[in-house]
Amino acid sequence: MSEPLDIVILGGGTAGWMAAAALVSLIPRTSCRVRLIESEEIGIVGVGEATFPEIRNFNDAIGIDEAEMMRATNAAFKLGIQFVDWGFKGSRYMHPFGVHGPVGMDHIFHHRWLRARRLGLKGDIQDYSFAAQAARDCRFELPETRSTQLDSAYTYAYHFDAGLYAVYLRGLAERRGVVRTEGKVKDVIQDPETGDIRSLLLESGEVISGDLFIDCSGFRSLLLGKTLGVGWEDWSKWLPCDRAFAVPSERDELSPYTRSTAMEAGWRWRIPLQHRTGNGYVFSTSFIDEDEAAASLMRSLETKALAEPRMLKFQAGRRVVNWANNCVAIGLAGGFLEPLESTSIYLIQVAIMHLVPLLPGRRVDPRLRDEFNRLIDLQYERIRDFLILHYKLNSREDAEIWRYCAAMDVPESLTRKIELFRHSAIIERYRDGLFPPTSWLSVFIGQGLIPEGYSPLADTMPGEALVTHMDAFRADILDRVEEMRRHERFIDLYCGAEPAVAPMGAEVRL
Amino acid sequence: MTRRIEQVVIVGADAPAWMAAAAFQRSVSNAGIRVRVIELPTLLQPADAYSALPELAGFHRRVGLEERLLFSLCKAVPIAGQRFSNWSGAAPPFIHGYDRSPPPAAGLGFTQLWTKGRQKGLRTEFENFSLGAMAAKAGRVPATEPGAELHATFGYNLDARAYSALLKHFSTSGGVESKAATIGDVEIEGDRITAIILGDGERVEADLFVDASGPQAVLIGRMAGAEFESWREWLPCDRMLAVSAKALKPLPAFSQISAFRQGWIGLYPLQDRTAVVAAYDSRQISDENMLTDLPALANLPIGGEAIVSGLAQGIRRQTWVGNCVAVGESAFTLEPLDAVQLHIAHYCISQLMTLFPVEAGSFPEAELYDRIIRRAAINLRDFQFAHYKLNRRFDMPLWDGCRDAAPPETLQRKLDVFAARGRIPLYDDETFQEQGWESLFIGHGFMPQSYDPRVDAVPEQEHIALIQARLNDIVGLVEAMPPVDNFIAEADPYRQVETTAPRVGVN
Amino acid sequence: MQQVRDIVVVGGGTAGWMAAAAFAKVFGTQAHSITLVESEEIGTVGVGEATIPPIMQYNAILGIDEDEFVRETNATFKLGIDFIDWRKPGSSYFHPFGLFGANIKGGVGFMNYWLRWVQSGGDPDFRRFIAEGEAARENRFARIPASPDGQLPRLNYAYQFDAATYAAYLRRYAERRGAVRREGKVVDVEQNSETGYIEAVKLADGTRVAGDFFIDCSGFRALLIEGVFKAGFDDWSHWLPNNRAAAVPCERVEDPSPFTRSTARESGWQWRIPLQHRTGNGYVFCDSYLSEDEASQLLLQRLDGKPMADPKILRFTAGKRRLGWVKNCLAVGLSSGFLEPLESTSIHLIQVAIMKLLEFFPMREVNPVLIDMYNREMDQLYDHVRDFIIAHYKVTDRDDTPYWRYCRNMTVPDSLAAKLELFRERGEARMLPGDLFSETSWFAVLYGQGLIPRSYHPIANALSEDELQLALARIGTAIRRRVDSLPSHADFIESCCSARSAATAA
């Protein structure tokens, strides 16, 4: 029986504890031992408090009970992101976690909508997204699994306190055998020939050796970046924001969506949790200075601030590879994309869930490493392009950042996508990674890009019948949404941080 | 200029042209778009057969063609997979069954559990865990519930001429105009075909020209920027031979693909005959010697003349130029090793429908179409080349050459990751999913060196039980499947045939 | 001691005249004398009328022109033996001369590939892969050399002839070269009182024939080897119970076939040997199961032409003289042993004895080491042939008469039992150097008699199926083409060696 693989995770927070919890839950102790080193002195960023639906797969894989987790993290549900003032002043659209139109028709639906619109159909494309409607109306219920049902046309994610999530996962991980060491790294010992990391020397003098190192040390990227020297690919010319202020405020209306409001030099987030609201301003120092930004944020809060704004510095980009030698970077140590589409925790999760099946033995098989890197490359690039889209696709003249972004050169692949949509309303579909066509559709249309043409395949129905059909569908959605429980009520019943008075019974559909 | 497309002209012959016609008829004729087929002389010989992947059934459903017509008019035989022999010298043959993605076991890919089992001494061949392969072996047709967890499907062997005739009749009676003609000339201005001049002098104009003329590529072949890129550096066969042989009794549920010194020979059972196809490398064997060796290699009584033709495998540098789009083998050509011939046409036509140009006069859709088709083509080419790359026939120039060749990078990665960990990296636009590639690799004796570490979390008893359960499930499902002859009889009740089960009622 | 000069052959017939002719040719009669003593009173057996290919070596040593020899002896050509009803009534198989198939690159014998092919459903008619077998089936024959590419060897064959005419032919040959024939019956033998060596034989008319070396061709009586030296006899009748033969020639009714036929009967077997001018027939049987009269009757009923004489009965015991060579006397022919002519071995055993004697012939005194060697080698040969013949009886499905039930159930020599076991296991018949019957022969007979091997050499599995199929198809086609090029047997004889034309010419 060969010796188990020794895995050392440097850094806690969401990245570190997600990795630890996953490794210890999925792989038996006979195959790997997990150790995590963190220092309470080092602040945890904790910006990523909205998530993406994939997080549920992660929780399921680890065996986390949803309601329990939500209680422990003050979580609420998220059906999408509402974008305000993006593209043009006064815009307000929902990027939903669900398709537009009936299930199974998403290829053709928006073509039909475009045609119907020309024939006089009123309203937004949002009206045809069950998730968007439910979100707008602050409703929530768990979706159906049978794919033909209207109610299966959406999925959901969470808003939660990332700090509490990390704590929750830490509890789980330690219970399952992860060894936590408090400490800061003083030095990194490498193998003189291969450059592989052999051990970490802590300030306490303790030496911790390992076979595989997971760098969750945040922006510092102490292992991958600093020690192994993996270069940085800078994306700031496309994503100019380089700072964020974060400030909690009192609990507000518990809407089941994140709001992102475009500002004078960036954008503001609003994430409602059970116990408070998370707020932040992501901005670019090229277009505003820090003090102004802080002030702007405070001014815009909907409820009373509960603390002083805290600032974070960052740069959009990523490490050229996320796995070099025997070190895998997860989270900020591997790259950063602003939380415009709540992808931070997603990127952490995706790295972990790609790493687990490709977990190397004592000697790292470069084939496994190359495959990991290829998969992560795909993820980063595709998300990056989607984020850039939000910035690029704007016609705001009122602030320099927007003028800059409208004019900037963007990756060729993105230009092609925009032009093709503009011309033919066609959206490319990927096998792996984000984002599905429905997401692109919501941003394109929401930010004002109405295609000049649509597929002739949408012309096969008589026009009147089409409009009637669309109206009926929209009405169906509204009817169904009205039947749904209100989000706050659902939270109370399902996972209220204070236990609900009424026991959960048949009323709650699981 | 935002005029809609009003006139589409399809130029070609046989199944690809009529598939395109049927698809257009179904999707856009109600949208006021006129579709016309310029039917070139057929390339089909009486001995020809089409071997089709299960995906074709989806095409038929979408255009509204009833499956039973295949059995009653096209001598169709349902095919649960293909059996490959002699690719690994004297190693036993394997069947690539047409499985849908098998359900996970203990939350993990079943292949991972099998891999660990094998390392621990499990001797049961991988094939036994493929529902399609086991059905094929037992001569049964997988007709499982679409919603079932364990699910396999079947493709078809079709008489080529009959199938083309059926599609032609279907399209023309649905309203597609057609004219039999030859091409005299093609007028091109820049990247636009302004008109084609038929052999009888008629001038044909259209907003969109669809080249469904097969490898001849009568339209796309004339467009600048659409040069032919050969794949000969990997795929050695450049000749094909087709002939008929005696029907097999009872009808098997698979096609048989056997390698030989200079290529491979396929036996495709039809209801009334067996279609024989050989693909071979003219550098290794002459047409004459191939004809001499044919009876021994086919091991079936041959009837009729064998027709020899050339084969050029490769892809057009661009598959859609201006107002000319290639569908089927005019876009890219591959030997029919994995029954891809009709699928190529099907895939191109599907993509064309999804990317149907919104206006006459400008075609930004072309660029995306071209990228998608190229990706799909490369994935299919890689799948077929993998058979050659993984061969274990030694001391023969063709086989040594293929084994030693550096594979395309896309395939190399699949080989590397599968060898390392039993996973298949899949790209965009893949026809064959994980289970297809696994069946291919493992069938050729290419095994993973390690497995997903999560498998070690499954206790041994449970592991054994899961494997046993999967085996039993498959055995049980196969037992309930109908034998081929019964299936055909049911599919077409009016057909006169001897079945294994007694017929009740009529006569 | 003097040199050996005077050689005396006691007894004529095929054995005696083959010996005399060989000596006359090889030694010549300048420095040696060759005297053959025979009596026309004593009939010669003349049963051995079919031969096997090695006879060509004997003829070659004598420098005999084949066409002349065929003409003179009314011979036909023989490609093998057709065994009918031996496995069970209604069955047949062919034991051909020649090789099975051709070499398939890989290092194991063709029969392994063929066995693999049959086991996976191929056609079990292996005659297709032996040119001699196919030619015989179609009554074709010609002398053809090996194929230019070396793939196929020359067509292998032997002769079927009238043994009496052969003996006469050899007598003319030997006398022309200076051998002397003395008419007379041997009644006494003179030995040297010290050494025991034979010094002379005394004839009935009182004349004395002296010699330095004596070859005993006196038939079953074994006047010298047994009569004088009491060499002893190993009786093999428990393995080979046949002890009688009824022989009768009949008219020729059709073109002669280029093979001998052996048909198993109720208590033995019947031979049919086609010659140019008539057909030779015989019923070899065991008198414990069938009387001589019954056998003769049955034989006559089963002729395909009119009998040309009354059936003649021969009596014999299967077995072997314990010592073939004692002092200055060597037994050749029936005096040295008898094995029924099931595989046409009688003349061959004579030939081998003669060849070996020539090889070991002493200059002066006889060396006991050589005598030992000779006796051991002849023993080996006899045992080998004996085993081969026993195999025909032991390996059978027949149990329809007490005779066959006996044969089927009898124990067999250990050497044969081991061979059968090995063949049953993997179709292999391991050859020792000097063995007469090759792998092909053992394979043809054992397989034909119904012993189907369970497996074969695993190396035969290393070839991929398509290569196997192609190889077999190619060999089959090459053989077919070769056979197609042959004229009919009758036409061939007509074209070069018809006895009739010789008769008219003479």
JSON list of N, CA, C and O in Angstrom, two decimals, chain C residues 123-138:
[
{"chain": "C", "resi": 123, "resn": "ASP", "atom": "N", "xyz": [-13.72, -24.72, -43.50]},
{"chain": "C", "resi": 123, "resn": "ASP", "atom": "CA", "xyz": [-14.08, -26.00, -44.13]},
{"chain": "C", "resi": 123, "resn": "ASP", "atom": "C", "xyz": [-13.03, -27.08, -43.81]},
{"chain": "C", "resi": 123, "resn": "ASP", "atom": "O", "xyz": [-11.87, -26.92, -44.14]},
{"chain": "C", "resi": 124, "resn": "PRO", "atom": "N", "xyz": [-13.43, -28.20, -43.17]},
{"chain": "C", "resi": 124, "resn": "PRO", "atom": "CA", "xyz": [-12.44, -29.20, -42.75]},
{"chain": "C", "resi": 124, "resn": "PRO", "atom": "C", "xyz": [-11.96, -30.15, -43.84]},
{"chain": "C", "resi": 124, "resn": "PRO", "atom": "O", "xyz": [-11.43, -31.20, -43.54]},
{"chain": "C", "resi": 125, "resn": "ASP", "atom": "N", "xyz": [-12.14, -29.80, -45.07]},
{"chain": "C", "resi": 125, "resn": "ASP", "atom": "CA", "xyz": [-11.62, -30.66, -46.13]},
{"chain": "C", "resi": 125, "resn": "ASP", "atom": "C", "xyz": [-10.19, -30.25, -46.43]},
{"chain": "C", "resi": 125, "resn": "ASP", "atom": "O", "xyz": [-9.95, -29.31, -47.18]},
{"chain": "C", "resi": 126, "resn": "PHE", "atom": "N", "xyz": [-9.23, -30.96, -45.83]},
{"chain": "C", "resi": 126, "resn": "PHE", "atom": "CA", "xyz": [-7.86, -30.48, -46.02]},
{"chain": "C", "resi": 126, "resn": "PHE", "atom": "C", "xyz": [-7.23, -30.96, -47.31]},
{"chain": "C", "resi": 126, "resn": "PHE", "atom": "O", "xyz": [-6.11, -30.58, -47.63]},
{"chain": "C", "resi": 127, "resn": "ARG", "atom": "N", "xyz": [-7.94, -31.75, -48.05]},
{"chain": "C", "resi": 127, "resn": "ARG", "atom": "CA", "xyz": [-7.38, -32.16, -49.35]},
{"chain": "C", "resi": 127, "resn": "ARG", "atom": "C", "xyz": [-7.09, -30.96, -50.23]},
{"chain": "C", "resi": 127, "resn": "ARG", "atom": "O", "xyz": [-6.21, -31.01, -51.07]},
{"chain": "C", "resi": 128, "resn": "ARG", "atom": "N", "xyz": [-7.90, -29.89, -50.03]},
{"chain": "C", "resi": 128, "resn": "ARG", "atom": "CA", "xyz": [-7.71, -28.69, -50.85]},
{"chain": "C", "resi": 128, "resn": "ARG", "atom": "C", "xyz": [-6.30, -28.14, -50.70]},
{"chain": "C", "resi": 128, "resn": "ARG", "atom": "O", "xyz": [-5.83, -27.38, -51.53]},
{"chain": "C", "resi": 129, "resn": "PHE", "atom": "N", "xyz": [-5.66, -28.48, -49.57]},
{"chain": "C", "resi": 129, "resn": "PHE", "atom": "CA", "xyz": [-4.36, -27.88, -49.31]},
{"chain": "C", "resi": 129, "resn": "PHE", "atom": "C", "xyz": [-3.22, -28.85, -49.61]},
{"chain": "C", "resi": 129, "resn": "PHE", "atom": "O", "xyz": [-2.08, -28.60, -49.24]},
{"chain": "C", "resi": 130, "resn": "ILE", "atom": "N", "xyz": [-3.52, -29.96, -50.23]},
{"chain": "C", "resi": 130, "resn": "ILE", "atom": "CA", "xyz": [-2.46, -30.87, -50.64]},
{"chain": "C", "resi": 130, "resn": "ILE", "atom": "C", "xyz": [-2.67, -31.15, -52.12]},
{"chain": "C", "resi": 130, "resn": "ILE", "atom": "O", "xyz": [-3.70, -31.70, -52.52]},
{"chain": "C", "resi": 131, "resn": "ALA", "atom": "N", "xyz": [-1.69, -30.77, -52.92]},
{"chain": "C", "resi": 131, "resn": "ALA", "atom": "CA", "xyz": [-1.85, -30.91, -54.37]},
{"chain": "C", "resi": 131, "resn": "ALA", "atom": "C", "xyz": [-2.09, -32.37, -54.74]},
{"chain": "C", "resi": 131, "resn": "ALA", "atom": "O", "xyz": [-2.93, -32.66, -55.58]},
{"chain": "C", "resi": 132, "resn": "GLU", "atom": "N", "xyz": [-1.35, -33.27, -54.11]},
{"chain": "C", "resi": 132, "resn": "GLU", "atom": "CA", "xyz": [-1.51, -34.69, -54.41]},
{"chain": "C", "resi": 132, "resn": "GLU", "atom": "C", "xyz": [-2.93, -35.15, -54.11]},
{"chain": "C", "resi": 132, "resn": "GLU", "atom": "O", "xyz": [-3.51, -35.95, -54.84]},
{"chain": "C", "resi": 133, "resn": "GLY", "atom": "N", "xyz": [-3.49, -34.63, -53.02]},
{"chain": "C", "resi": 133, "resn": "GLY", "atom": "CA", "xyz": [-4.85, -35.01, -52.64]},
{"chain": "C", "resi": 133, "resn": "GLY", "atom": "C", "xyz": [-5.87, -34.56, -53.67]},
{"chain": "C", "resi": 133, "resn": "GLY", "atom": "O", "xyz": [-6.75, -35.32, -54.08]},
{"chain": "C", "resi": 134, "resn": "GLU", "atom": "N", "xyz": [-5.76, -33.31, -54.09]},
{"chain": "C", "resi": 134, "resn": "GLU", "atom": "CA", "xyz": [-6.70, -32.78, -55.07]},
{"chain": "C", "resi": 134, "resn": "GLU", "atom": "C", "xyz": [-6.54, -33.49, -56.40]},
{"chain": "C", "resi": 134, "resn": "GLU", "atom": "O", "xyz": [-7.53, -33.83, -57.06]},
{"chain": "C", "resi": 135, "resn": "ALA", "atom": "N", "xyz": [-5.29, -33.69, -56.81]},
{"chain": "C", "resi": 135, "resn": "ALA", "atom": "CA", "xyz": [-5.05, -34.35, -58.10]},
{"chain": "C", "resi": 135, "resn": "ALA", "atom": "C", "xyz": [-5.64, -35.75, -58.08]},
{"chain": "C", "resi": 135, "resn": "ALA", "atom": "O", "xyz": [-6.28, -36.19, -59.03]},
{"chain": "C", "resi": 136, "resn": "ALA", "atom": "N", "xyz": [-5.45, -36.44, -56.97]},
{"chain": "C", "resi": 136, "resn": "ALA", "atom": "CA", "xyz": [-5.97, -37.81, -56.87]},
{"chain": "C", "resi": 136, "resn": "ALA", "atom": "C", "xyz": [-7.48, -37.80, -56.98]},
{"chain": "C", "resi": 136, "resn": "ALA", "atom": "O", "xyz": [-8.07, -38.62, -57.66]},
{"chain": "C", "resi": 137, "resn": "ARG", "atom": "N", "xyz": [-8.09, -36.83, -56.29]},
{"chain": "C", "resi": 137, "resn": "ARG", "atom": "CA", "xyz": [-9.55, -36.75, -56.30]},
{"chain": "C", "resi": 137, "resn": "ARG", "atom": "C", "xyz": [-10.09, -36.59, -57.71]},
{"chain": "C", "resi": 137, "resn": "ARG", "atom": "O", "xyz": [-11.17, -37.04, -58.04]},
{"chain": "C", "resi": 138, "resn": "GLU", "atom": "N", "xyz": [-9.28, -35.91, -58.55]},
{"chain": "C", "resi": 138, "resn": "GLU", "atom": "CA", "xyz": [-9.75, -35.63, -59.91]},
{"chain": "C", "resi": 138, "resn": "GLU", "atom": "C", "xyz": [-9.09, -36.53, -60.95]},
{"chain": "C", "resi": 138, "resn": "GLU", "atom": "O", "xyz": [-9.17, -36.25, -62.14]}
]
